[in-house]
């Protein structure tokens, strides 16, 4: 770890952290607080993915839909209208919409092969956005004179790394520049995340091996063909399995590469000082502190 002790963390002239864990446990909330209340630079991986690496794919998807409408087709072909996404740190809907869900086209579903193609685009984009982090640390200092830096990672970070590989090409460079911090949820948090997802199922990125196995099992269990699948039903069914799949991967990331805090502790953070105290305690409590 780049901060060997809690005192080293407290006294560091530059505090660099990467927050990871399931979406909905406070990563963006605390990152935004640090940006607004303190002198911290907030780097959002999902925002970087949606603007830098997948922005063209997202805009082209919008244009393809617009081209189906005669009036908009005419305006687009004459360069009379401009179509773009409006992604923000708090609204990543254009990225989710592009990822889509597999299943019946009349219910908004994508063919499974196209769905997997977009998943692969996201995987490559997420790795690139994560590897951009050191550049943004330097950029924050050079442009904005901000030494403290928080990387707000996506929930799928654990799907694009191998936590047990000491030479993982993503985790190794990240750990050389930042303290990796897992926000761990409780069973109650997991149940609430599932309830929330059931109310509004949204597209997500999954590890391809996990996703293909889930898709094959869903088709077999329900005796369905690809075009008969209700997209929302499939992603609802998959979500709880994804939480169980990700949990040990997050835990290995924390054990091998960083520290962990509880979601309840993050929810109690009100100011940058509270955050500094929280991370100091996490470093003290880390087993086999390095």
PDB file of C-alpha atoms in Angstrom:
ATOM      1  CA  UNK A   1       0.000   0.000   0.000  1.00  0.00           C
ATOM      2  CA  UNK A   2       1.236   3.505  -0.707  1.00  0.00           C
ATOM      3  CA  UNK A   3       0.367   4.541   2.879  1.00  0.00           C
ATOM      4  CA  UNK A   4       2.081   2.110   5.226  1.00  0.00           C
ATOM      5  CA  UNK A   5       0.422   3.389   8.392  1.00  0.00           C
ATOM      6  CA  UNK A   6      -2.502   5.538   9.464  1.00  0.00           C
ATOM      7  CA  UNK A   7      -0.048   8.272  10.446  1.00  0.00           C
ATOM      8  CA  UNK A   8       1.553   8.167   7.008  1.00  0.00           C
ATOM      9  CA  UNK A   9      -1.898   8.621   5.488  1.00  0.00           C
ATOM     10  CA  UNK A  10      -2.789  11.509   7.800  1.00  0.00           C
ATOM     11  CA  UNK A  11       0.490  13.303   7.194  1.00  0.00           C
ATOM     12  CA  UNK A  12       0.652  12.718   3.437  1.00  0.00           C
ATOM     13  CA  UNK A  13       0.870  15.906   1.409  1.00  0.00           C
ATOM     14  CA  UNK A  14      -1.041  14.120  -1.362  1.00  0.00           C
ATOM     15  CA  UNK A  15      -3.922  11.772  -0.563  1.00  0.00           C
ATOM     16  CA  UNK A  16      -4.859   9.483  -3.458  1.00  0.00           C
ATOM     17  CA  UNK A  17      -7.646   6.907  -3.112  1.00  0.00           C
ATOM     18  CA  UNK A  18      -9.671   4.682  -5.425  1.00  0.00           C
ATOM     19  CA  UNK A  19     -13.106   3.670  -4.143  1.00  0.00           C
ATOM     20  CA  UNK A  20     -14.618   0.416  -5.375  1.00  0.00           C
ATOM     21  CA  UNK A  21     -17.660  -1.709  -4.618  1.00  0.00           C
ATOM     22  CA  UNK A  22     -21.202  -2.243  -5.839  1.00  0.00           C
ATOM     23  CA  UNK A  23     -23.086   0.710  -7.265  1.00  0.00           C
ATOM     24  CA  UNK A  24     -25.358   2.317  -4.694  1.00  0.00           C
ATOM     25  CA  UNK A  25     -23.076   2.052  -1.648  1.00  0.00           C
ATOM     26  CA  UNK A  26     -21.752   5.615  -1.602  1.00  0.00           C
ATOM     27  CA  UNK A  27     -18.763   5.859  -3.961  1.00  0.00           C
ATOM     28  CA  UNK A  28     -20.093   8.784  -5.979  1.00  0.00           C
ATOM     29  CA  UNK A  29     -21.736  10.412  -2.961  1.00  0.00           C
ATOM     30  CA  UNK A  30     -18.545  10.623  -0.914  1.00  0.00           C
ATOM     31  CA  UNK A  31     -16.461  11.521  -3.979  1.00  0.00           C
ATOM     32  CA  UNK A  32     -18.787  14.434  -4.730  1.00  0.00           C
ATOM     33  CA  UNK A  33     -18.614  15.556  -1.105  1.00  0.00           C
ATOM     34  CA  UNK A  34     -14.816  15.570  -1.204  1.00  0.00           C
ATOM     35  CA  UNK A  35     -14.883  17.603  -4.415  1.00  0.00           C
ATOM     36  CA  UNK A  36     -17.413  20.111  -3.094  1.00  0.00           C
ATOM     37  CA  UNK A  37     -16.258  20.448   0.515  1.00  0.00           C
ATOM     38  CA  UNK A  38     -12.519  19.993   0.176  1.00  0.00           C
ATOM     39  CA  UNK A  39      -9.665  20.430  -2.241  1.00  0.00           C
ATOM     40  CA  UNK A  40     -10.088  17.066  -3.936  1.00  0.00           C
ATOM     41  CA  UNK A  41     -10.157  16.168  -7.626  1.00  0.00           C
ATOM     42  CA  UNK A  42     -12.980  13.745  -8.447  1.00  0.00           C
ATOM     43  CA  UNK A  43     -12.221  11.354 -11.316  1.00  0.00           C
ATOM     44  CA  UNK A  44     -15.222   9.256 -12.358  1.00  0.00           C
ATOM     45  CA  UNK A  45     -14.415   6.088 -14.292  1.00  0.00           C
ATOM     46  CA  UNK A  46     -17.963   5.751 -15.646  1.00  0.00           C
ATOM     47  CA  UNK A  47     -17.944   9.372 -16.822  1.00  0.00           C
ATOM     48  CA  UNK A  48     -14.606   8.838 -18.562  1.00  0.00           C
ATOM     49  CA  UNK A  49     -15.935   5.683 -20.227  1.00  0.00           C
ATOM     50  CA  UNK A  50     -19.088   7.415 -21.428  1.00  0.00           C
ATOM     51  CA  UNK A  51     -17.394  10.568 -22.715  1.00  0.00           C
ATOM     52  CA  UNK A  52     -13.933   9.553 -23.911  1.00  0.00           C
ATOM     53  CA  UNK A  53     -14.123   5.900 -24.861  1.00  0.00           C
ATOM     54  CA  UNK A  54     -17.758   5.159 -25.708  1.00  0.00           C
ATOM     55  CA  UNK A  55     -19.108   8.594 -26.526  1.00  0.00           C
ATOM     56  CA  UNK A  56     -18.998   7.974 -30.271  1.00  0.00           C
ATOM     57  CA  UNK A  57     -20.711   4.592 -29.938  1.00  0.00           C
ATOM     58  CA  UNK A  58     -23.455   6.178 -27.816  1.00  0.00           C
ATOM     59  CA  UNK A  59     -24.010   9.098 -30.209  1.00  0.00           C
ATOM     60  CA  UNK A  60     -24.049   6.801 -33.236  1.00  0.00           C
ATOM     61  CA  UNK A  61     -26.693   4.648 -31.561  1.00  0.00           C
ATOM     62  CA  UNK A  62     -28.866   7.724 -31.012  1.00  0.00           C
ATOM     63  CA  UNK A  63     -28.357   8.725 -34.648  1.00  0.00           C
ATOM     64  CA  UNK A  64     -29.272   5.260 -35.893  1.00  0.00           C
ATOM     65  CA  UNK A  65     -32.580   5.495 -34.040  1.00  0.00           C
ATOM     66  CA  UNK A  66     -33.175   9.032 -35.295  1.00  0.00           C
ATOM     67  CA  UNK A  67     -32.551   7.925 -38.883  1.00  0.00           C
ATOM     68  CA  UNK A  68     -35.673   5.733 -38.621  1.00  0.00           C
ATOM     69  CA  UNK A  69     -37.796   8.896 -38.331  1.00  0.00           C
ATOM     70  CA  UNK A  70     -38.204  10.583 -41.726  1.00  0.00           C
ATOM     71  CA  UNK A  71     -38.115  14.151 -40.399  1.00  0.00           C
ATOM     72  CA  UNK A  72     -35.037  13.557 -38.273  1.00  0.00           C
ATOM     73  CA  UNK A  73     -33.358  11.604 -41.078  1.00  0.00           C
ATOM     74  CA  UNK A  74     -33.707  14.593 -43.397  1.00  0.00           C
ATOM     75  CA  UNK A  75     -32.367  16.984 -40.759  1.00  0.00           C
ATOM     76  CA  UNK A  76     -29.418  14.724 -39.919  1.00  0.00           C
ATOM     77  CA  UNK A  77     -28.433  14.247 -43.545  1.00  0.00           C
ATOM     78  CA  UNK A  78     -28.429  18.012 -44.047  1.00  0.00           C
ATOM     79  CA  UNK A  79     -26.474  18.623 -40.811  1.00  0.00           C
ATOM     80  CA  UNK A  80     -29.426  20.653 -39.506  1.00  0.00           C
ATOM     81  CA  UNK A  81     -29.523  18.991 -36.099  1.00  0.00           C
ATOM     82  CA  UNK A  82     -26.856  17.788 -33.705  1.00  0.00           C
ATOM     83  CA  UNK A  83     -27.267  14.667 -31.580  1.00  0.00           C
ATOM     84  CA  UNK A  84     -25.086  13.978 -28.563  1.00  0.00           C
ATOM     85  CA  UNK A  85     -25.397  12.458 -25.114  1.00  0.00           C
ATOM     86  CA  UNK A  86     -25.404  14.551 -21.966  1.00  0.00           C
ATOM     87  CA  UNK A  87     -23.590  12.309 -19.498  1.00  0.00           C
ATOM     88  CA  UNK A  88     -22.845  13.707 -16.037  1.00  0.00           C
ATOM     89  CA  UNK A  89     -21.312  12.215 -12.892  1.00  0.00           C
ATOM     90  CA  UNK A  90     -24.826  11.664 -11.546  1.00  0.00           C
ATOM     91  CA  UNK A  91     -26.590  10.679 -14.784  1.00  0.00           C
ATOM     92  CA  UNK A  92     -25.026   7.863 -16.773  1.00  0.00           C
ATOM     93  CA  UNK A  93     -28.241   6.879 -18.526  1.00  0.00           C
ATOM     94  CA  UNK A  94     -26.828   7.302 -22.068  1.00  0.00           C
ATOM     95  CA  UNK A  95     -24.111   4.736 -21.299  1.00  0.00           C
ATOM     96  CA  UNK A  96     -26.589   2.287 -19.764  1.00  0.00           C
ATOM     97  CA  UNK A  97     -28.980   2.724 -22.671  1.00  0.00           C
ATOM     98  CA  UNK A  98     -26.243   1.908 -25.148  1.00  0.00           C
ATOM     99  CA  UNK A  99     -25.172  -1.243 -23.282  1.00  0.00           C
ATOM    100  CA  UNK A 100     -28.756  -2.434 -23.482  1.00  0.00           C
ATOM    101  CA  UNK A 101     -30.278  -5.773 -22.503  1.00  0.00           C
ATOM    102  CA  UNK A 102     -30.541  -8.995 -24.528  1.00  0.00           C
ATOM    103  CA  UNK A 103     -33.848 -10.456 -25.606  1.00  0.00           C
ATOM    104  CA  UNK A 104     -37.030  -9.826 -27.543  1.00  0.00           C
ATOM    105  CA  UNK A 105     -36.636  -6.887 -29.953  1.00  0.00           C
ATOM    106  CA  UNK A 106     -40.262  -5.794 -29.500  1.00  0.00           C
ATOM    107  CA  UNK A 107     -39.455  -5.255 -25.818  1.00  0.00           C
ATOM    108  CA  UNK A 108     -36.303  -3.284 -26.550  1.00  0.00           C
ATOM    109  CA  UNK A 109     -33.952  -6.253 -26.394  1.00  0.00           C
ATOM    110  CA  UNK A 110     -30.757  -6.699 -28.380  1.00  0.00           C
ATOM    111  CA  UNK A 111     -29.586  -9.838 -30.201  1.00  0.00           C
ATOM    112  CA  UNK A 112     -27.268 -11.638 -27.792  1.00  0.00           C
ATOM    113  CA  UNK A 113     -24.241 -11.359 -30.092  1.00  0.00           C
ATOM    114  CA  UNK A 114     -24.700  -7.582 -30.402  1.00  0.00           C
ATOM    115  CA  UNK A 115     -25.178  -7.358 -26.646  1.00  0.00           C
ATOM    116  CA  UNK A 116     -21.898  -9.205 -26.090  1.00  0.00           C
ATOM    117  CA  UNK A 117     -20.183  -6.939 -28.621  1.00  0.00           C
ATOM    118  CA  UNK A 118     -21.223  -3.894 -26.615  1.00  0.00           C
ATOM    119  CA  UNK A 119     -20.131  -5.600 -23.414  1.00  0.00           C
ATOM    120  CA  UNK A 120     -16.675  -6.097 -24.932  1.00  0.00           C
ATOM    121  CA  UNK A 121     -16.562  -2.432 -25.938  1.00  0.00           C
ATOM    122  CA  UNK A 122     -17.288  -1.538 -22.322  1.00  0.00           C
ATOM    123  CA  UNK A 123     -14.611  -3.902 -21.003  1.00  0.00           C
ATOM    124  CA  UNK A 124     -11.934  -2.309 -23.169  1.00  0.00           C
ATOM    125  CA  UNK A 125     -13.180   1.179 -22.299  1.00  0.00           C
ATOM    126  CA  UNK A 126     -13.181   0.471 -18.558  1.00  0.00           C
ATOM    127  CA  UNK A 127      -9.605  -0.832 -18.609  1.00  0.00           C
ATOM    128  CA  UNK A 128      -8.468   2.220 -20.580  1.00  0.00           C
ATOM    129  CA  UNK A 129     -10.278   4.604 -18.236  1.00  0.00           C
ATOM    130  CA  UNK A 130      -8.709   2.934 -15.183  1.00  0.00           C
ATOM    131  CA  UNK A 131      -5.241   3.118 -16.722  1.00  0.00           C
ATOM    132  CA  UNK A 132      -5.810   6.832 -17.376  1.00  0.00           C
ATOM    133  CA  UNK A 133      -5.968   7.448 -13.616  1.00  0.00           C
ATOM    134  CA  UNK A 134      -2.259   8.297 -13.077  1.00  0.00           C
ATOM    135  CA  UNK A 135      -2.481  10.799 -15.943  1.00  0.00           C
ATOM    136  CA  UNK A 136      -5.426  12.503 -14.256  1.00  0.00           C
ATOM    137  CA  UNK A 137      -3.580  12.614 -10.935  1.00  0.00           C
ATOM    138  CA  UNK A 138      -0.860  14.628 -12.648  1.00  0.00           C
ATOM    139  CA  UNK A 139      -3.400  16.662 -14.600  1.00  0.00           C
ATOM    140  CA  UNK A 140      -5.245  17.597 -11.406  1.00  0.00           C
ATOM    141  CA  UNK A 141      -2.014  18.905  -9.907  1.00  0.00           C
ATOM    142  CA  UNK A 142      -0.780  20.698 -13.023  1.00  0.00           C
ATOM    143  CA  UNK A 143      -4.032  22.355 -14.070  1.00  0.00           C
ATOM    144  CA  UNK A 144      -5.995  22.788 -10.868  1.00  0.00           C
ATOM    145  CA  UNK A 145      -3.326  22.675  -8.145  1.00  0.00           C
ATOM    146  CA  UNK A 146      -5.251  19.861  -6.475  1.00  0.00           C
ATOM    147  CA  UNK A 147      -3.034  17.333  -4.692  1.00  0.00           C
ATOM    148  CA  UNK A 148      -5.793  15.178  -3.180  1.00  0.00           C
ATOM    149  CA  UNK A 149      -7.438  12.803  -5.618  1.00  0.00           C
ATOM    150  CA  UNK A 150     -10.369  10.382  -5.456  1.00  0.00           C
ATOM    151  CA  UNK A 151     -11.059   7.870  -8.223  1.00  0.00           C
ATOM    152  CA  UNK A 152     -14.732   6.899  -8.250  1.00  0.00           C
ATOM    153  CA  UNK A 153     -14.612   3.506  -9.972  1.00  0.00           C
ATOM    154  CA  UNK A 154     -17.486   1.637 -11.557  1.00  0.00           C
ATOM    155  CA  UNK A 155     -19.104  -1.345  -9.890  1.00  0.00           C
ATOM    156  CA  UNK A 156     -17.685  -3.613 -12.574  1.00  0.00           C
ATOM    157  CA  UNK A 157     -14.006  -2.949 -11.819  1.00  0.00           C
ATOM    158  CA  UNK A 158     -13.732  -6.412 -10.276  1.00  0.00           C
ATOM    159  CA  UNK A 159     -14.823  -7.934 -13.594  1.00  0.00           C
ATOM    160  CA  UNK A 160     -11.880  -6.535 -15.585  1.00  0.00           C
ATOM    161  CA  UNK A 161      -9.041  -7.438 -13.190  1.00  0.00           C
ATOM    162  CA  UNK A 162      -7.603 -10.605 -11.630  1.00  0.00           C
ATOM    163  CA  UNK A 163      -7.298  -9.760  -7.922  1.00  0.00           C
ATOM    164  CA  UNK A 164      -5.088 -12.772  -7.112  1.00  0.00           C
ATOM    165  CA  UNK A 165      -2.525 -11.945  -9.787  1.00  0.00           C
ATOM    166  CA  UNK A 166       0.301  -9.897  -8.214  1.00  0.00           C
ATOM    167  CA  UNK A 167       1.190  -8.620 -11.674  1.00  0.00           C
ATOM    168  CA  UNK A 168      -2.323  -7.705 -12.750  1.00  0.00           C
ATOM    169  CA  UNK A 169      -1.800  -5.055 -15.473  1.00  0.00           C
ATOM    170  CA  UNK A 170      -4.546  -2.813 -14.082  1.00  0.00           C
ATOM    171  CA  UNK A 171      -4.333  -3.248 -10.312  1.00  0.00           C
ATOM    172  CA  UNK A 172      -0.540  -3.057 -10.131  1.00  0.00           C
ATOM    173  CA  UNK A 173      -0.189   0.458 -11.627  1.00  0.00           C
ATOM    174  CA  UNK A 174      -3.250   1.667  -9.754  1.00  0.00           C
ATOM    175  CA  UNK A 175      -1.852   0.459  -6.417  1.00  0.00           C
ATOM    176  CA  UNK A 176       1.392   2.323  -7.105  1.00  0.00           C
ATOM    177  CA  UNK A 177      -0.494   5.621  -7.252  1.00  0.00           C
ATOM    178  CA  UNK A 178      -3.561   5.202  -5.046  1.00  0.00           C
ATOM    179  CA  UNK A 179      -4.879   3.441  -1.965  1.00  0.00           C
ATOM    180  CA  UNK A 180      -7.604   1.030  -3.088  1.00  0.00           C
ATOM    181  CA  UNK A 181     -10.613   1.131  -0.736  1.00  0.00           C
ATOM    182  CA  UNK A 182     -13.471  -1.369  -0.853  1.00  0.00           C
ATOM    183  CA  UNK A 183     -16.855  -0.110   0.346  1.00  0.00           C
ATOM    184  CA  UNK A 184     -18.365  -3.334   1.656  1.00  0.00           C
ATOM    185  CA  UNK A 185     -22.133  -3.643   1.981  1.00  0.00           C
ATOM    186  CA  UNK A 186     -24.053  -5.735   4.497  1.00  0.00           C
ATOM    187  CA  UNK A 187     -26.695  -8.363   3.751  1.00  0.00           C
ATOM    188  CA  UNK A 188     -29.291  -5.635   4.313  1.00  0.00           C
ATOM    189  CA  UNK A 189     -27.584  -3.450   1.725  1.00  0.00           C
ATOM    190  CA  UNK A 190     -27.583  -6.338  -0.753  1.00  0.00           C
ATOM    191  CA  UNK A 191     -31.309  -6.918  -0.240  1.00  0.00           C
ATOM    192  CA  UNK A 192     -32.021  -3.215  -0.729  1.00  0.00           C
ATOM    193  CA  UNK A 193     -29.891  -3.080  -3.891  1.00  0.00           C
ATOM    194  CA  UNK A 194     -31.842  -6.047  -5.285  1.00  0.00           C
ATOM    195  CA  UNK A 195     -35.193  -4.404  -4.426  1.00  0.00           C
ATOM    196  CA  UNK A 196     -34.037  -1.173  -6.042  1.00  0.00           C
ATOM    197  CA  UNK A 197     -32.899  -3.013  -9.152  1.00  0.00           C
ATOM    198  CA  UNK A 198     -36.186  -4.907  -9.387  1.00  0.00           C
ATOM    199  CA  UNK A 199     -38.027  -1.574  -9.465  1.00  0.00           C
ATOM    200  CA  UNK A 200     -35.822  -0.162 -12.227  1.00  0.00           C
ATOM    201  CA  UNK A 201     -33.603  -2.780 -13.900  1.00  0.00           C
ATOM    202  CA  UNK A 202     -30.713  -1.197 -15.768  1.00  0.00           C
ATOM    203  CA  UNK A 203     -28.006  -2.513 -18.071  1.00  0.00           C
ATOM    204  CA  UNK A 204     -24.669  -3.417 -16.506  1.00  0.00           C
ATOM    205  CA  UNK A 205     -21.307  -4.826 -17.520  1.00  0.00           C
ATOM    206  CA  UNK A 206     -20.562  -8.443 -16.563  1.00  0.00           C
ATOM    207  CA  UNK A 207     -17.576 -10.707 -16.986  1.00  0.00           C
ATOM    208  CA  UNK A 208     -18.195 -12.542 -20.297  1.00  0.00           C
ATOM    209  CA  UNK A 209     -17.795 -16.060 -18.883  1.00  0.00           C
ATOM    210  CA  UNK A 210     -20.301 -15.289 -16.121  1.00  0.00           C
ATOM    211  CA  UNK A 211     -22.721 -13.653 -18.559  1.00  0.00           C
ATOM    212  CA  UNK A 212     -22.664 -16.467 -21.125  1.00  0.00           C
ATOM    213  CA  UNK A 213     -23.237 -19.053 -18.416  1.00  0.00           C
ATOM    214  CA  UNK A 214     -26.130 -17.021 -16.980  1.00  0.00           C
ATOM    215  CA  UNK A 215     -27.692 -16.590 -20.433  1.00  0.00           C
ATOM    216  CA  UNK A 216     -27.452 -20.309 -21.263  1.00  0.00           C
ATOM    217  CA  UNK A 217     -28.897 -21.280 -17.887  1.00  0.00           C
ATOM    218  CA  UNK A 218     -31.759 -18.790 -18.213  1.00  0.00           C
ATOM    219  CA  UNK A 219     -32.703 -20.056 -21.667  1.00  0.00           C
ATOM    220  CA  UNK A 220     -32.531 -23.689 -20.555  1.00  0.00           C
ATOM    221  CA  UNK A 221     -34.376 -23.179 -17.281  1.00  0.00           C
ATOM    222  CA  UNK A 222     -37.223 -21.254 -18.905  1.00  0.00           C
ATOM    223  CA  UNK A 223     -37.309 -23.257 -22.191  1.00  0.00           C
ATOM    224  CA  UNK A 224     -36.938 -20.064 -24.228  1.00  0.00           C
ATOM    225  CA  UNK A 225     -35.392 -19.063 -27.518  1.00  0.00           C
ATOM    226  CA  UNK A 226     -33.291 -15.882 -27.652  1.00  0.00           C
ATOM    227  CA  UNK A 227     -36.058 -13.807 -29.273  1.00  0.00           C
ATOM    228  CA  UNK A 228     -38.554 -14.862 -26.583  1.00  0.00           C
ATOM    229  CA  UNK A 229     -36.596 -13.516 -23.608  1.00  0.00           C
ATOM    230  CA  UNK A 230     -38.044 -10.566 -21.703  1.00  0.00           C
ATOM    231  CA  UNK A 231     -34.947  -8.315 -21.375  1.00  0.00           C
ATOM    232  CA  UNK A 232     -35.965  -6.898 -17.991  1.00  0.00           C
ATOM    233  CA  UNK A 233     -36.755 -10.351 -16.616  1.00  0.00           C
ATOM    234  CA  UNK A 234     -33.330 -11.629 -17.631  1.00  0.00           C
ATOM    235  CA  UNK A 235     -31.351  -8.757 -16.104  1.00  0.00           C
ATOM    236  CA  UNK A 236     -33.428  -8.960 -12.903  1.00  0.00           C
ATOM    237  CA  UNK A 237     -32.668 -12.689 -12.655  1.00  0.00           C
ATOM    238  CA  UNK A 238     -28.989 -12.061 -13.357  1.00  0.00           C
ATOM    239  CA  UNK A 239     -28.484  -9.183 -10.925  1.00  0.00           C
ATOM    240  CA  UNK A 240     -28.628 -11.121  -7.642  1.00  0.00           C
ATOM    241  CA  UNK A 241     -26.254 -13.686  -9.116  1.00  0.00           C
ATOM    242  CA  UNK A 242     -23.918 -10.872 -10.156  1.00  0.00           C
ATOM    243  CA  UNK A 243     -23.783  -9.565  -6.584  1.00  0.00           C
ATOM    244  CA  UNK A 244     -22.790 -13.012  -5.318  1.00  0.00           C
ATOM    245  CA  UNK A 245     -20.267 -13.373  -8.152  1.00  0.00           C
ATOM    246  CA  UNK A 246     -18.641 -10.015  -7.433  1.00  0.00           C
ATOM    247  CA  UNK A 247     -18.406 -10.227  -3.661  1.00  0.00           C
ATOM    248  CA  UNK A 248     -15.387 -12.574  -3.423  1.00  0.00           C
ATOM    249  CA  UNK A 249     -13.645 -10.633  -6.186  1.00  0.00           C
ATOM    250  CA  UNK A 250     -14.062  -7.377  -4.279  1.00  0.00           C
ATOM    251  CA  UNK A 251     -12.852  -9.090  -1.106  1.00  0.00           C
ATOM    252  CA  UNK A 252      -9.722 -10.371  -2.862  1.00  0.00           C
ATOM    253  CA  UNK A 253      -9.013  -6.893  -4.219  1.00  0.00           C
ATOM    254  CA  UNK A 254      -9.190  -5.461  -0.703  1.00  0.00           C
ATOM    255  CA  UNK A 255      -7.107  -8.245   0.823  1.00  0.00           C
ATOM    256  CA  UNK A 256      -4.379  -8.234  -1.824  1.00  0.00           C
ATOM    257  CA  UNK A 257      -4.324  -4.608  -2.900  1.00  0.00           C
ATOM    258  CA  UNK A 258      -5.876  -2.293  -0.335  1.00  0.00           C
ATOM    259  CA  UNK A 259      -8.243  -1.874   2.596  1.00  0.00           C
ATOM    260  CA  UNK A 260     -11.967  -2.031   3.269  1.00  0.00           C
ATOM    261  CA  UNK A 261     -14.579   0.109   4.989  1.00  0.00           C
ATOM    262  CA  UNK A 262     -18.232  -0.561   5.701  1.00  0.00           C
ATOM    263  CA  UNK A 263     -21.021   1.144   3.772  1.00  0.00           C
ATOM    264  CA  UNK A 264     -22.540   2.291   7.077  1.00  0.00           C
ATOM    265  CA  UNK A 265     -19.288   4.080   7.897  1.00  0.00           C
ATOM    266  CA  UNK A 266     -19.246   5.796   4.513  1.00  0.00           C
ATOM    267  CA  UNK A 267     -22.843   6.938   5.001  1.00  0.00           C
ATOM    268  CA  UNK A 268     -21.754   8.670   8.230  1.00  0.00           C
ATOM    269  CA  UNK A 269     -19.005  10.712   6.507  1.00  0.00           C
ATOM    270  CA  UNK A 270     -19.968  14.382   6.445  1.00  0.00           C
ATOM    271  CA  UNK A 271     -16.740  16.210   5.643  1.00  0.00           C
ATOM    272  CA  UNK A 272     -13.205  15.568   4.353  1.00  0.00           C
ATOM    273  CA  UNK A 273     -11.959  15.251   7.933  1.00  0.00           C
ATOM    274  CA  UNK A 274     -14.389  12.403   8.569  1.00  0.00           C
ATOM    275  CA  UNK A 275     -13.117  10.690   5.423  1.00  0.00           C
ATOM    276  CA  UNK A 276      -9.490  11.052   6.521  1.00  0.00           C
ATOM    277  CA  UNK A 277     -10.375   9.467   9.885  1.00  0.00           C
ATOM    278  CA  UNK A 278     -12.280   6.637   8.201  1.00  0.00           C
ATOM    279  CA  UNK A 279      -9.372   5.699   5.946  1.00  0.00           C
ATOM    280  CA  UNK A 280      -6.904   5.940   8.835  1.00  0.00           C
ATOM    281  CA  UNK A 281      -8.965   3.414  10.791  1.00  0.00           C
ATOM    282  CA  UNK A 282      -9.174   1.142   7.741  1.00  0.00           C
ATOM    283  CA  UNK A 283      -5.369   1.162   7.388  1.00  0.00           C
ATOM    284  CA  UNK A 284      -4.962   0.348  11.074  1.00  0.00           C
ATOM    285  CA  UNK A 285      -7.458  -2.507  10.796  1.00  0.00           C
ATOM    286  CA  UNK A 286      -6.029  -4.009   7.605  1.00  0.00           C
ATOM    287  CA  UNK A 287      -4.873  -7.588   8.244  1.00  0.00           C
ATOM    288  CA  UNK A 288      -1.206  -8.103   7.452  1.00  0.00           C
ATOM    289  CA  UNK A 289      -0.750  -4.361   7.060  1.00  0.00           C
ATOM    290  CA  UNK A 290       1.986  -3.720   4.498  1.00  0.00           C
TER     291      UNK A 290
END
